[in-house]
PDB file of C-alpha atoms (C1' of nucleotides) in Angstrom:
ATOM      1  CA  MET A 193     -40.952  38.862   1.202  1.00 52.00           C
ATOM      2  CA  ASN A 194     -39.929  42.347   1.915  1.00 61.00           C
ATOM      3  CA  TRP A 195     -40.840  42.244   5.533  1.00 72.00           C
ATOM      4  CA  ASN A 196     -39.524  45.640   6.157  1.00 88.00           C
ATOM      5  CA  PRO A 197     -40.194  46.098   9.897  1.00 93.00           C
ATOM      6  CA  ILE A 198     -41.740  49.424   9.038  1.00 94.00           C
ATOM      7  CA  TYR A 199     -44.511  47.790   7.040  1.00 95.00           C
ATOM      8  CA  VAL A 200     -45.046  45.220   9.764  1.00 94.00           C
ATOM      9  CA  LEU A 201     -45.590  47.947  12.296  1.00 95.00           C
ATOM     10  CA  VAL A 202     -47.753  50.077  10.030  1.00 96.00           C
ATOM     11  CA  LYS A 203     -49.993  47.080   9.477  1.00 95.00           C
ATOM     12  CA  LYS A 204     -50.676  47.025  13.185  1.00 95.00           C
ATOM     13  CA  ILE A 205     -52.115  50.510  13.225  1.00 96.00           C
ATOM     14  CA  PRO A 206     -55.813  50.080  14.009  1.00 95.00           C
ATOM     15  CA  ARG A 207     -58.484  51.493  11.790  1.00 95.00           C
ATOM     16  CA  GLY A 208     -59.237  55.068  12.693  1.00 95.00           C
ATOM     17  CA  ARG A 209     -55.854  55.631  14.307  1.00 96.00           C
ATOM     18  CA  VAL A 210     -52.608  57.020  12.903  1.00 96.00           C
ATOM     19  CA  MET A 211     -48.863  57.129  13.538  1.00 96.00           C
ATOM     20  CA  THR A 212     -46.258  59.645  12.462  1.00 97.00           C
ATOM     21  CA  TYR A 213     -43.079  58.976  10.503  1.00 97.00           C
ATOM     22  CA  GLY A 214     -41.113  60.097  13.497  1.00 96.00           C
ATOM     23  CA  GLN A 215     -42.904  57.664  15.759  1.00 95.00           C
ATOM     24  CA  LEU A 216     -42.164  54.806  13.399  1.00 96.00           C
ATOM     25  CA  ALA A 217     -38.534  55.831  13.277  1.00 95.00           C
ATOM     26  CA  LYS A 218     -38.306  56.073  17.010  1.00 93.00           C
ATOM     27  CA  ALA A 219     -40.152  52.848  17.699  1.00 94.00           C
ATOM     28  CA  LEU A 220     -37.939  50.916  15.305  1.00 94.00           C
ATOM     29  CA  ARG A 221     -34.795  52.895  16.023  1.00 93.00           C
ATOM     30  CA  LEU A 222     -34.413  53.657  12.355  1.00 92.00           C
ATOM     31  CA  PRO A 223     -31.102  55.216  11.420  1.00 90.00           C
ATOM     32  CA  GLY A 224     -31.752  58.450   9.630  1.00 89.00           C
ATOM     33  CA  GLY A 225     -34.889  59.094  11.575  1.00 91.00           C
ATOM     34  CA  ALA A 226     -38.242  60.028  10.175  1.00 95.00           C
ATOM     35  CA  ARG A 227     -36.918  60.422   6.658  1.00 95.00           C
ATOM     36  CA  THR A 228     -36.076  56.758   6.575  1.00 95.00           C
ATOM     37  CA  ALA A 229     -39.647  55.942   7.510  1.00 95.00           C
ATOM     38  CA  GLY A 230     -40.860  58.304   4.823  1.00 95.00           C
ATOM     39  CA  ARG A 231     -38.637  56.706   2.227  1.00 94.00           C
ATOM     40  CA  ALA A 232     -39.967  53.285   3.116  1.00 94.00           C
ATOM     41  CA  MET A 233     -43.553  54.447   2.997  1.00 95.00           C
ATOM     42  CA  ALA A 234     -43.043  56.044  -0.371  1.00 93.00           C
ATOM     43  CA  ALA A 235     -42.097  52.605  -1.602  1.00 91.00           C
ATOM     44  CA  SER A 236     -44.787  50.740   0.292  1.00 89.00           C
ATOM     45  CA  PRO A 237     -46.294  47.896  -1.726  1.00 86.00           C
ATOM     46  CA  SER A 238     -49.917  48.454  -2.619  1.00 83.00           C
ATOM     47  CA  ASP A 239     -50.732  44.796  -2.621  1.00 78.00           C
ATOM     48  CA  GLN A 240     -49.738  43.798   0.855  1.00 85.00           C
ATOM     49  CA  GLY A 241     -52.397  45.490   2.875  1.00 89.00           C
ATOM     50  CA  VAL A 242     -50.152  48.165   4.267  1.00 94.00           C
ATOM     51  CA  PRO A 243     -52.427  50.975   5.518  1.00 96.00           C
ATOM     52  CA  TRP A 244     -50.013  53.671   4.340  1.00 96.00           C
ATOM     53  CA  HIS A 245     -52.678  56.344   4.723  1.00 96.00           C
ATOM     54  CA  ARG A 246     -52.481  55.951   8.499  1.00 97.00           C
ATOM     55  CA  VAL A 247     -48.969  57.355   8.559  1.00 97.00           C
ATOM     56  CA  VAL A 248     -48.774  61.129   8.728  1.00 97.00           C
ATOM     57  CA  GLY A 249     -46.289  63.852   9.549  1.00 97.00           C
ATOM     58  CA  ALA A 250     -45.524  65.113  13.026  1.00 96.00           C
ATOM     59  CA  GLY A 251     -48.421  66.918  14.603  1.00 94.00           C
ATOM     60  CA  GLY A 252     -50.868  65.178  12.319  1.00 95.00           C
ATOM     61  CA  ARG A 253     -49.738  67.071   9.248  1.00 95.00           C
ATOM     62  CA  LEU A 254     -50.739  65.695   5.877  1.00 95.00           C
ATOM     63  CA  LEU A 255     -47.568  65.659   3.830  1.00 95.00           C
ATOM     64  CA  ILE A 256     -48.333  63.457   0.886  1.00 94.00           C
ATOM     65  CA  ARG A 257     -48.749  65.207  -2.453  1.00 91.00           C
ATOM     66  CA  GLU A 258     -51.162  64.571  -5.207  1.00 88.00           C
ATOM     67  CA  PRO A 259     -52.383  62.315  -6.525  1.00 88.00           C
ATOM     68  CA  TYR A 260     -52.132  60.285  -3.332  1.00 92.00           C
ATOM     69  CA  ALA A 261     -53.025  63.172  -1.077  1.00 93.00           C
ATOM     70  CA  SER A 262     -56.635  63.006  -2.153  1.00 93.00           C
ATOM     71  CA  LEU A 263     -56.780  59.290  -1.657  1.00 94.00           C
ATOM     72  CA  GLN A 264     -55.289  59.534   1.796  1.00 95.00           C
ATOM     73  CA  ARG A 265     -57.778  62.200   2.822  1.00 95.00           C
ATOM     74  CA  LYS A 266     -60.594  60.115   1.515  1.00 95.00           C
ATOM     75  CA  LEU A 267     -59.450  57.021   3.351  1.00 96.00           C
ATOM     76  CA  LEU A 268     -58.840  58.819   6.627  1.00 96.00           C
ATOM     77  CA  GLU A 269     -62.215  60.497   6.491  1.00 95.00           C
ATOM     78  CA  SER A 270     -63.837  57.171   5.774  1.00 96.00           C
ATOM     79  CA  GLU A 271     -62.289  55.941   9.018  1.00 96.00           C
ATOM     80  CA  GLY A 272     -63.906  58.735  10.927  1.00 94.00           C
ATOM     81  CA  LEU A 273     -61.122  61.308  11.168  1.00 95.00           C
ATOM     82  CA  ALA A 274     -61.905  64.971  10.726  1.00 94.00           C
ATOM     83  CA  LEU A 275     -59.418  66.779   8.528  1.00 94.00           C
ATOM     84  CA  ALA A 276     -58.419  70.376   8.066  1.00 93.00           C
ATOM     85  CA  GLU A 277     -56.758  71.522   4.878  1.00 91.00           C
ATOM     86  CA  LYS A 278     -53.314  70.385   5.798  1.00 91.00           C
ATOM     87  CA  ARG A 279     -53.716  68.375   8.926  1.00 93.00           C
ATOM     88  CA  ILE A 280     -55.791  66.060  11.041  1.00 95.00           C
ATOM     89  CA  LEU A 281     -58.020  67.808  13.519  1.00 94.00           C
ATOM     90  CA  ASP A 282     -57.570  66.671  17.112  1.00 92.00           C
ATOM     91  CA  PHE A 283     -54.650  64.574  15.996  1.00 93.00           C
ATOM     92  CA  ARG A 284     -53.816  63.809  19.601  1.00 92.00           C
ATOM     93  CA  ASN A 285     -56.961  61.772  19.908  1.00 92.00           C
ATOM     94  CA  TYR A 286     -56.070  59.492  17.035  1.00 94.00           C
ATOM     95  CA  GLU A 287     -52.358  59.075  17.527  1.00 94.00           C
ATOM     96  CA  TRP A 288     -51.550  55.430  18.079  1.00 94.00           C
ATOM     97  CA  ASN A 289     -48.627  53.968  19.950  1.00 90.00           C
ATOM     98  CA  PRO A 290     -47.601  50.319  19.415  1.00 87.00           C
ATOM     99  CA  SER A 291     -47.469  49.877  23.182  1.00 84.00           C
ATOM    100  CA  GLU A 292     -51.171  50.422  23.329  1.00 79.00           C
ATOM    101  CA  GLY A 293     -51.465  47.095  21.630  1.00 66.00           C
ATOM    102  CA  ARG A 294     -54.865  45.834  22.523  1.00 60.00           C
ATOM    103  CA  ARG A 295     -55.333  48.399  25.217  1.00 56.00           C
ATOM    104  CA  ARG A 296     -58.422  50.465  24.813  1.00 53.00           C
ATOM    105  CA  GLY A 297     -56.501  53.628  24.322  1.00 50.00           C
ATOM    106  CA  VAL A 298     -59.299  55.010  22.295  1.00 52.00           C
ATOM    107  CA  VAL A 299     -60.255  58.586  22.203  1.00 51.00           C
ATOM    108  CA  LYS A 300     -59.616  60.522  25.292  1.00 47.00           C
ATOM    109  CA  LYS A 301     -62.843  61.661  26.757  1.00 45.00           C
ATOM    110  CA  GLU A 302     -63.391  65.336  26.512  1.00 43.00           C
ATOM    111  CA  LYS A 303     -64.110  67.275  29.579  1.00 40.00           C
ATOM    112  CA  ARG A 304     -67.681  68.166  29.658  1.00 33.00           C
ATOM    113  CA  GLY A 305     -68.091  71.818  30.180  1.00 32.00           C
TER     114      GLY A 305
ATOM    115  C1'  DC B 183     -18.016  63.248  -8.044  1.00 97.00           C
ATOM    116  C1'  DA B 184     -21.435  67.544  -7.542  1.00 97.00           C
ATOM    117  C1'  DT B 185     -26.114  68.705  -7.090  1.00 97.00           C
ATOM    118  C1'  DC B 186     -30.902  68.261  -6.439  1.00 97.00           C
ATOM    119  C1'  DT B 187     -34.847  66.205  -4.481  1.00 97.00           C
ATOM    120  C1'  DG B 188     -37.790  64.020  -1.444  1.00 97.00           C
ATOM    121  C1'  DA B 189     -44.649  60.559   1.814  1.00 97.00           C
ATOM    122  C1'  DC B 190     -39.510  64.266   7.843  1.00 97.00           C
ATOM    123  C1'  DG B 191     -38.768  66.859  12.053  1.00 97.00           C
ATOM    124  C1'  DA B 192     -37.059  70.495  15.185  1.00 97.00           C
ATOM    125  C1'  DC B 193     -36.381  75.422  15.420  1.00 97.00           C
ATOM    126  C1'  DC B 194     -37.011  80.215  14.738  1.00 97.00           C
ATOM    127  C1'  DG B 195     -39.350  84.682  13.628  1.00 97.00           C
TER     128       DG B 195
ATOM    129  C1'  DG C 281     -50.505  78.743  13.945  1.00 97.00           C
ATOM    130  C1'  DC C 282     -47.677  79.251   9.617  1.00 97.00           C
ATOM    131  C1'  DG C 283     -43.932  79.581   6.483  1.00 97.00           C
ATOM    132  C1'  DG C 284     -38.857  79.417   5.968  1.00 97.00           C
ATOM    133  C1'  DT C 285     -34.427  77.136   7.128  1.00 97.00           C
ATOM    134  C1'  DC C 286     -31.323  73.617   8.414  1.00 97.00           C
ATOM    135  C1'  DG C 287     -29.902  68.793   9.458  1.00 97.00           C
ATOM    136  C1'  DC C 288     -30.337  64.054   7.860  1.00 97.00           C
ATOM    137  C1'  DC C 289     -29.673  60.228   4.318  1.00 97.00           C
ATOM    138  C1'  DA C 290     -30.508  57.569   0.015  1.00 97.00           C
ATOM    139  C1'  DG C 291     -31.482  57.777  -5.053  1.00 97.00           C
ATOM    140  C1'  DA C 292     -31.557  59.956  -9.338  1.00 97.00           C
ATOM    141  C1'  DT C 293     -29.395  62.992 -12.911  1.00 97.00           C
TER     142       DT C 293
END
DNA sequence: CATCTGACGACCG
DNA sequence: GCGGTCGCCAGAT
């Protein structure tokens, strides 16, 4: 199969969490950087369970264009993420790092006022 | 071969 | 915080 390491890593992103193209590139030391990750994602197979919607631009920006943009928004919202027009709100709380592995790493608790 | 176009990211104003 | 620009690299025309 096309076990592109990018897809392997993307598959590990937990539900309700996201990673950026740049993070993927950095984690896998992809030559060409984030664009390479983006190119791979654009060609991600739809029948291999790759949660492509969990990959977003730096800062939690939503970069995908229609018609997939709508689908991505829908999927992310269904996983509990709050979205603004062009980005994920409180992106920092959802960003996932492969090192977290099975660590809790869940949402950082907000300071109570 | 020249040029344009991206599922990008860092910078700058 | 937002839009514009530049650097990067592979594919398409």
